[in-house]
Short mmCIF file of C-alpha atoms and ligand atoms in Angstrom, two decimals:
data_model
loop_
_atom_site.label_atom_id
_atom_site.label_comp_id
_atom_site.label_asym_id
_atom_site.label_seq_id
_atom_site.Cartn_x
_atom_site.Cartn_y
_atom_site.Cartn_z
CA MET O 78 0.44 -0.04 -0.12
CA SER O 79 1.40 3.50 -0.93
CA CYS O 80 0.47 6.44 1.56
CA PRO O 81 -0.17 9.48 -0.16
CA GLY O 82 0.77 12.39 1.91
CA ILE O 83 3.46 10.44 3.92
CA VAL O 84 6.97 10.42 3.39
CA HIS O 85 9.07 7.46 3.81
CA CYS O 86 11.87 8.45 6.07
CA GLY O 87 14.39 5.81 6.05
CA ALA O 88 18.24 6.47 5.33
CA GLY O 89 18.69 5.36 1.61
CA TYR O 90 20.94 4.55 -0.43
CA VAL O 91 21.91 3.20 -4.02
CA SER O 92 24.31 3.08 -6.55
CA LEU O 93 23.26 5.53 -9.13
CA THR O 94 23.78 5.73 -13.02
CA TRP O 95 20.89 8.54 -13.90
CA LYS O 96 20.87 12.14 -12.40
CA ARG O 97 17.10 12.74 -12.53
CA SER O 98 14.10 11.88 -12.80
CA LYS O 99 11.47 13.62 -15.50
CA PHE O 100 8.67 15.23 -13.51
CA SER O 101 5.64 13.46 -12.41
CA VAL O 102 2.11 14.78 -11.31
CA SER O 103 0.10 13.27 -8.10
CA GLU O 104 -3.37 13.26 -8.03
CA ASP O 105 -3.06 16.04 -4.99
CA GLY O 106 -1.68 17.95 -7.94
CA SER O 107 1.99 18.37 -6.51
CA ILE O 108 4.54 17.94 -8.85
CA ASN O 109 6.88 15.20 -8.20
CA VAL O 110 10.91 14.84 -8.93
CA LYS O 111 14.09 12.40 -7.88
CA GLY O 112 17.74 13.79 -8.14
CA ALA O 113 20.86 11.43 -7.88
CA TYR O 114 22.87 13.74 -6.01
CA PHE O 115 25.48 12.97 -2.41
CA ASP O 116 25.08 9.35 -3.18
CA THR O 117 21.82 8.91 -2.62
CA ILE O 118 18.42 9.92 -4.46
CA ASN O 119 16.72 12.83 -3.24
CA THR O 120 13.26 13.46 -3.78
CA ILE O 121 10.88 16.94 -3.65
CA ARG O 122 7.59 16.57 -3.73
CA ALA O 123 6.17 20.43 -4.03
CA TRP O 124 3.22 22.65 -5.23
CA CYS O 125 5.25 24.77 -7.69
CA SER O 126 5.95 25.31 -11.72
CA THR O 127 8.56 22.16 -12.95
CA SER O 128 10.90 25.27 -13.43
CA THR O 129 11.29 26.20 -9.79
CA LEU O 130 12.15 22.33 -9.84
CA ASP O 131 14.52 22.25 -12.48
CA GLU O 132 16.02 25.40 -10.58
CA ALA O 133 16.25 23.37 -7.27
CA LEU O 134 17.85 20.62 -8.86
CA ALA O 135 20.50 23.24 -10.23
CA GLU O 136 21.29 24.24 -6.86
CA CYS O 137 21.85 20.57 -5.87
CA GLN O 138 24.33 20.12 -8.49
CA LYS O 139 26.46 23.03 -7.43
CA TYR O 140 25.79 21.70 -3.59
CA SER O 141 27.54 18.41 -4.82
CA GLU O 142 30.12 20.18 -6.94
CA LEU O 143 31.12 22.02 -3.30
CA LEU O 144 30.67 19.40 -0.73
CA SER O 145 31.40 15.57 -2.24
CA LYS O 146 34.64 14.32 -1.25
CA THR O 147 35.03 12.59 -4.83
CA VAL O 148 34.42 15.66 -6.68
CA PRO O 149 37.63 16.90 -7.44
CA GLY O 150 38.15 20.45 -7.00
CA SER O 151 34.86 20.49 -4.65
CA ASP O 152 35.89 22.48 -1.18
CA VAL O 153 36.35 18.89 0.69
CA TRP O 154 38.36 17.27 -1.90
CA ARG O 155 41.06 20.24 -1.89
CA VAL O 156 41.27 19.69 2.10
CA ASN O 157 41.50 16.26 1.63
CA HIS O 158 44.41 16.52 -0.67
CA ALA O 159 46.44 19.55 1.07
CA ARG O 160 48.83 17.48 2.92
CA GLY O 161 48.39 19.69 5.83
CA GLU O 162 48.34 23.31 4.31
CA THR O 163 45.58 25.84 5.27
CA VAL O 164 42.85 25.58 2.59
CA THR O 165 40.50 28.61 2.00
CA VAL O 166 36.77 27.16 1.69
CA ASN O 167 33.38 28.71 1.02
CA GLU O 168 30.93 30.43 3.80
CA LYS O 169 28.47 27.32 3.40
CA THR O 170 31.42 24.95 3.73
CA MET O 171 32.66 26.67 6.99
CA ALA O 172 28.55 26.54 8.35
CA ILE O 173 29.20 22.60 8.52
CA LEU O 174 32.62 22.41 9.80
CA ARG O 175 31.64 24.93 12.39
CA LEU O 176 28.35 22.86 13.47
CA ALA O 177 30.24 19.62 12.61
CA GLN O 178 33.12 20.59 15.43
CA GLU O 179 30.37 21.77 18.05
CA VAL O 180 28.55 18.66 17.93
CA SER O 181 31.63 16.54 18.07
CA GLU O 182 32.96 18.09 20.74
CA ALA O 183 29.36 18.45 22.50
CA SER O 184 28.92 14.29 21.98
CA GLY O 185 32.28 13.66 23.22
CA GLY O 186 33.73 12.68 19.72
CA ALA O 187 30.58 10.02 18.72
CA PHE O 188 30.16 12.40 15.87
CA ASN O 189 33.45 13.18 14.42
CA ILE O 190 33.48 14.35 10.72
CA ALA O 191 37.85 13.39 11.03
CA VAL O 192 36.54 9.27 10.73
CA GLY O 193 37.24 9.99 6.86
CA PRO O 194 40.31 7.61 6.84
CA ALA O 195 38.01 4.50 8.20
CA VAL O 196 35.22 5.24 5.99
CA GLU O 197 37.48 4.71 3.36
CA LEU O 198 38.60 0.97 4.40
CA TRP O 199 34.63 0.06 4.64
CA HIS O 200 34.16 1.10 0.66
CA PHE O 201 30.51 1.20 1.58
CA THR O 202 29.79 3.19 -1.67
CA ASP O 203 31.46 1.04 -4.09
CA GLY O 204 29.74 -2.40 -3.29
CA MET O 205 33.15 -4.66 -2.77
CA ALA O 206 32.00 -5.98 0.54
CA VAL O 207 34.92 -6.61 1.90
CA LEU O 208 36.06 -6.16 5.69
CA PRO O 209 38.96 -3.95 6.16
CA ASP O 210 42.15 -4.96 7.45
CA ALA O 211 42.31 -4.76 11.34
CA LYS O 212 45.66 -3.47 11.69
CA ALA O 213 44.69 -0.62 8.62
CA LEU O 214 41.41 0.22 10.72
CA ALA O 215 43.56 0.80 13.86
CA ASP O 216 45.62 2.88 12.52
CA ALA O 217 42.89 4.73 10.83
CA VAL O 218 41.15 5.31 13.95
CA ALA O 219 44.48 6.71 15.36
CA ARG O 220 44.28 9.65 12.84
CA ALA O 221 40.47 10.20 13.35
CA ASP O 222 41.12 13.12 16.06
CA PHE O 223 38.82 15.40 15.57
CA THR O 224 40.38 18.12 17.76
CA LYS O 225 43.29 18.44 15.46
CA ILE O 226 40.85 20.21 13.09
CA ARG O 227 41.60 23.95 13.17
CA LEU O 228 38.71 25.90 11.93
CA GLU O 229 39.87 29.96 11.02
CA GLU O 230 37.01 32.67 9.61
CA ASN O 231 36.95 31.10 6.15
CA ALA O 232 39.76 28.53 6.05
CA ILE O 233 40.59 24.85 7.52
CA ARG O 234 43.62 23.15 8.15
CA VAL O 235 43.38 19.30 8.67
CA PRO O 236 46.61 17.05 9.50
CA PRO O 237 48.46 15.16 6.64
CA GLU O 238 47.18 12.13 8.08
CA THR O 239 43.61 12.86 8.09
CA LEU O 240 40.68 12.98 5.77
CA ILE O 241 37.40 14.87 6.25
CA ASP O 242 34.25 13.26 5.85
CA LEU O 243 30.96 15.49 5.66
CA GLY O 244 28.50 12.13 5.06
CA GLY O 245 27.25 12.45 8.39
CA ILE O 246 26.16 16.13 8.11
CA ALA O 247 26.43 17.41 4.45
CA LYS O 248 22.63 16.28 3.47
CA GLY O 249 20.84 18.14 6.26
CA TYR O 250 22.52 21.18 5.21
CA ILE O 251 21.55 20.91 1.78
CA ALA O 252 18.15 19.78 2.60
CA ASP O 253 17.61 23.04 4.64
CA ARG O 254 19.22 25.27 1.63
CA ILE O 255 17.25 23.61 -1.04
CA ALA O 256 13.70 23.91 1.54
CA ASP O 257 14.78 27.97 1.69
CA PHE O 258 15.07 28.00 -2.07
CA LEU O 259 12.17 27.06 -2.74
CA ARG O 260 10.37 29.17 0.17
CA GLU O 261 12.45 32.23 -1.46
CA ARG O 262 10.70 31.55 -4.90
CA GLY O 263 7.11 31.40 -3.07
CA VAL O 264 6.20 27.74 -2.88
CA LYS O 265 4.23 27.79 0.46
CA SER O 266 4.10 23.30 0.70
CA ALA O 267 6.76 20.98 -0.25
CA MET O 268 8.10 17.99 1.15
CA LEU O 269 11.78 17.39 0.54
CA ASN O 270 13.36 13.64 1.64
CA PHE O 271 17.29 13.71 0.74
CA GLY O 272 18.51 10.36 1.94
CA GLY O 273 16.85 10.01 5.02
CA ASN O 274 16.77 13.61 5.73
CA VAL O 275 13.19 14.64 5.27
CA VAL O 276 12.36 18.89 5.52
CA THR O 277 8.79 20.00 5.11
CA VAL O 278 7.73 23.62 3.21
CA GLY O 279 4.82 25.06 4.83
CA ASN O 280 1.84 22.60 5.54
CA LYS O 281 -0.26 20.31 3.26
CA PRO O 282 -2.04 22.54 1.03
CA ASP O 283 -5.52 21.58 2.81
CA GLY O 284 -3.86 23.54 5.89
CA SER O 285 -2.54 20.15 7.88
CA SER O 286 0.65 19.27 9.04
CA TRP O 287 2.95 16.71 7.16
CA LYS O 288 2.66 13.46 8.55
CA VAL O 289 6.28 11.43 8.24
CA GLY O 290 6.58 7.72 7.90
CA LEU O 291 9.44 6.67 10.21
CA GLN O 292 10.51 3.37 7.79
CA ASN O 293 9.82 -0.24 9.47
CA PRO O 294 13.20 -1.96 8.92
CA LEU O 295 12.60 -5.07 8.26
CA GLY O 296 9.72 -3.75 6.04
CA ARG O 297 8.94 -2.87 2.19
CA ARG O 298 10.83 0.48 1.65
CA GLY O 299 8.42 3.77 1.50
CA GLU O 300 5.82 1.50 2.40
CA ASP O 301 5.47 -0.26 5.85
CA PHE O 302 5.83 2.13 8.75
CA TRP O 303 6.17 1.93 12.52
CA ALA O 304 5.64 5.49 13.21
CA PHE O 305 4.73 8.93 12.01
CA VAL O 306 5.37 11.98 12.92
CA GLU O 307 4.19 15.65 12.28
CA SER O 308 6.02 18.03 10.91
CA ARG O 309 5.56 21.80 9.34
CA ASP O 310 8.53 23.68 8.09
CA SER O 311 10.53 21.85 10.47
CA THR O 312 12.73 18.74 9.66
CA VAL O 313 12.54 14.80 10.44
CA VAL O 314 15.89 13.05 10.21
CA THR O 315 16.45 9.30 10.53
CA SER O 316 19.96 7.50 10.94
CA GLY O 317 19.96 3.63 10.69
CA ILE O 318 21.61 0.66 10.08
CA TYR O 319 19.75 -0.70 7.61
CA GLU O 320 19.82 1.11 4.38
CA ARG O 321 23.47 1.39 3.73
CA GLY O 322 26.16 -1.61 4.25
CA PHE O 323 26.52 -4.96 3.13
CA GLU O 324 26.48 -8.64 4.02
CA LEU O 325 29.31 -10.81 4.75
CA ASN O 326 29.10 -14.42 6.11
CA GLY O 327 25.77 -13.70 7.78
CA GLN O 328 27.11 -10.51 9.26
CA TRP O 329 25.51 -6.86 8.42
CA TYR O 330 27.96 -4.27 8.34
CA HIS O 331 25.87 -1.04 8.18
CA HIS O 332 27.82 2.47 7.97
CA ILE O 333 27.73 4.41 10.92
CA LEU O 334 31.17 3.81 12.54
CA ASP O 335 32.44 4.01 16.40
CA PRO O 336 35.22 6.75 15.72
CA ARG O 337 36.91 4.92 18.71
CA THR O 338 37.20 1.42 17.00
CA GLY O 339 36.43 1.76 13.19
CA TRP O 340 33.78 -0.43 13.60
CA PRO O 341 30.21 -0.42 12.23
CA VAL O 342 28.51 0.61 15.83
CA GLN O 343 27.68 -2.29 17.74
CA ASN O 344 24.24 -1.72 19.61
CA ASN O 345 21.12 -2.67 19.98
CA LEU O 346 20.07 0.30 17.46
CA LEU O 347 17.94 0.33 14.87
CA ALA O 348 17.47 3.59 14.25
CA VAL O 349 17.41 6.87 15.76
CA THR O 350 14.93 9.60 14.45
CA ALA O 351 15.48 13.45 15.41
CA CYS O 352 12.91 16.30 14.75
CA ALA O 353 14.14 19.73 15.06
CA LYS O 354 14.13 22.72 12.86
CA SER O 355 17.65 22.41 11.50
CA SER O 356 18.16 19.73 9.09
CA MET O 357 22.21 20.31 9.44
CA LEU O 358 21.81 19.96 12.88
CA ALA O 359 19.67 17.12 13.26
CA ASP O 360 21.71 14.99 10.81
CA ALA O 361 24.65 14.99 12.68
CA LEU O 362 22.95 14.74 16.00
CA THR O 363 21.02 11.67 14.64
CA THR O 364 24.76 9.99 13.91
CA ALA O 365 26.30 11.11 16.78
CA MET O 366 23.43 9.47 19.09
CA PHE O 367 23.27 6.37 16.98
CA VAL O 368 27.37 5.93 18.61
CA LEU O 369 25.93 7.14 21.86
CA GLY O 370 23.22 5.12 22.30
CA PRO O 371 19.46 5.74 24.28
CA ALA O 372 20.66 7.38 27.32
CA GLU O 373 23.31 9.05 26.67
CA GLY O 374 21.85 10.27 22.90
CA SER O 375 18.86 11.35 24.84
CA GLN O 376 21.02 13.83 26.93
CA LEU O 377 22.65 14.87 23.73
CA ALA O 378 19.32 15.58 22.05
CA GLU O 379 18.33 17.89 25.26
CA LYS O 380 21.53 19.81 25.27
CA PHE O 381 20.50 20.67 21.52
CA ASP O 382 16.73 21.22 22.32
CA VAL O 383 15.83 18.69 20.14
CA ASP O 384 13.27 15.37 19.93
CA VAL O 385 14.15 12.16 19.46
CA VAL O 386 13.15 8.50 19.24
CA PHE O 387 15.24 5.88 19.60
CA LEU O 388 14.18 2.16 17.59
CA GLU O 389 16.01 -0.65 19.29
CA LYS O 390 15.99 -4.55 18.09
CA ASN O 391 13.98 -5.66 20.64
CA ASN O 392 11.40 -3.12 19.22
CA ARG O 393 11.83 -1.24 22.54
CA VAL O 394 11.25 2.86 21.65
CA THR O 395 12.58 5.73 23.77
CA TYR O 396 11.34 8.76 22.94
CA THR O 397 11.93 12.53 24.40
CA GLU O 398 8.54 14.28 25.25
CA GLY O 399 8.00 16.83 22.97
CA LEU O 400 7.74 14.71 20.12
CA ASN O 401 4.30 14.53 18.39
CA ILE O 402 4.41 10.95 17.34
CA THR O 403 1.54 8.27 16.54
CA PHE O 404 2.32 4.70 16.84
CA VAL O 405 1.79 2.08 13.76
CA GLY O 406 -0.43 -1.19 15.61
P1 ADP L 203 23.09 8.47 6.25
O1 ADP L 203 24.34 9.46 5.24
O2 ADP L 203 22.42 7.47 5.63
O3 ADP L 203 22.04 10.10 5.95
P2 ADP L 203 24.39 9.24 8.96
O4 ADP L 203 23.72 11.05 8.52
O5 ADP L 203 24.18 8.40 9.88
O6 ADP L 203 23.56 8.60 7.55
O7 ADP L 203 25.86 9.39 7.64
C1 ADP L 203 26.62 8.23 7.70
C2 ADP L 203 27.85 8.65 7.08
O8 ADP L 203 28.99 9.92 8.03
C3 ADP L 203 28.70 7.48 6.84
O9 ADP L 203 28.34 7.09 5.62
C4 ADP L 203 30.25 7.85 6.89
O10 ADP L 203 30.55 9.16 5.63
C5 ADP L 203 29.89 9.07 7.94
N1 ADP L 203 30.20 8.55 9.09
C6 ADP L 203 30.10 7.36 9.60
N2 ADP L 203 30.21 7.52 11.16
C7 ADP L 203 30.54 8.68 11.34
C8 ADP L 203 30.50 9.09 12.58
N3 ADP L 203 30.51 8.43 14.18
N4 ADP L 203 30.76 10.75 12.83
C9 ADP L 203 30.94 11.10 11.70
N5 ADP L 203 30.44 10.94 10.59
C10 ADP L 203 30.43 9.32 10.24
MG1 MG L 204 23.71 12.08 10.12
#
């Protein structure tokens, strides 16, 4: 069963060979389009002209060129190829880096953009499905010291042995910016889902709040939800173990790493969802909270005044009081 008016909020990753879909028009009059950016599929559903959506996708392309670690010449690419030199970067990149460092400190390093060398060893995005060499992983973790990253007004210096990875925060920032772009174009109602970062613009056209479905990790993608949260000009972000990773010898290896070990976090969690105003903040926090688990994670959410729900493997659910959540079944 598909659910009109409801957006799927899973983590989302697919190997992509196409750049964007054609426009489709829903029965409710919204225009829908998908774009393949940031290693994931990004959907926009909006009540606006197709030319506005064309412009929004062009913006996505620009952000991809600015922030992708694999696009030569991007800010992240230049930082990772600077061999310890200071690199001047765009103010947008600076905004992400500042918040990344703030969340790293507040989470005691559970969020850590210096995990880059460890992420590289896992090859999550090229489908290789091999375990990294334990010594290489230990060495990568030893180089993942976020406190050695120096930020200046419009520049960053990273030790030569370290690589930065903005995979845990950049999509949130971009989703915020594209939602703002649509608001500036006068769009009153839209919903974006950038690989698990859902942002809503206004209400639905009938004045009701958006209801964001939280994906049942074991169910069919986009169809089977375990809960819904309401959203209006806000964001609902999920970090989960079930979308990106690989299976080897009966074991599932997912892409959220414990920066202390370099191994996928091994706790009881299936997913963490945060509801907030800023998708960038919620993105960084869900990754950090996944590493920390429900008890410490909830304290981190409180520090940043963000609502959160944790789903564990035994179906245990922990959530903060302010969350407007409805459970299914
Ligand atoms: P998704 O990208 O599916 O939305 P997350 O926001 O949780 O999921 O980000 C996971 C990505 O962030 C990984 O693919 C990797 O690039 C990076 N990453 C993994 N572990 C950490 C960590 N502990 N701190 C910061 N970034 C991380
Ligand atoms: Mg994240």
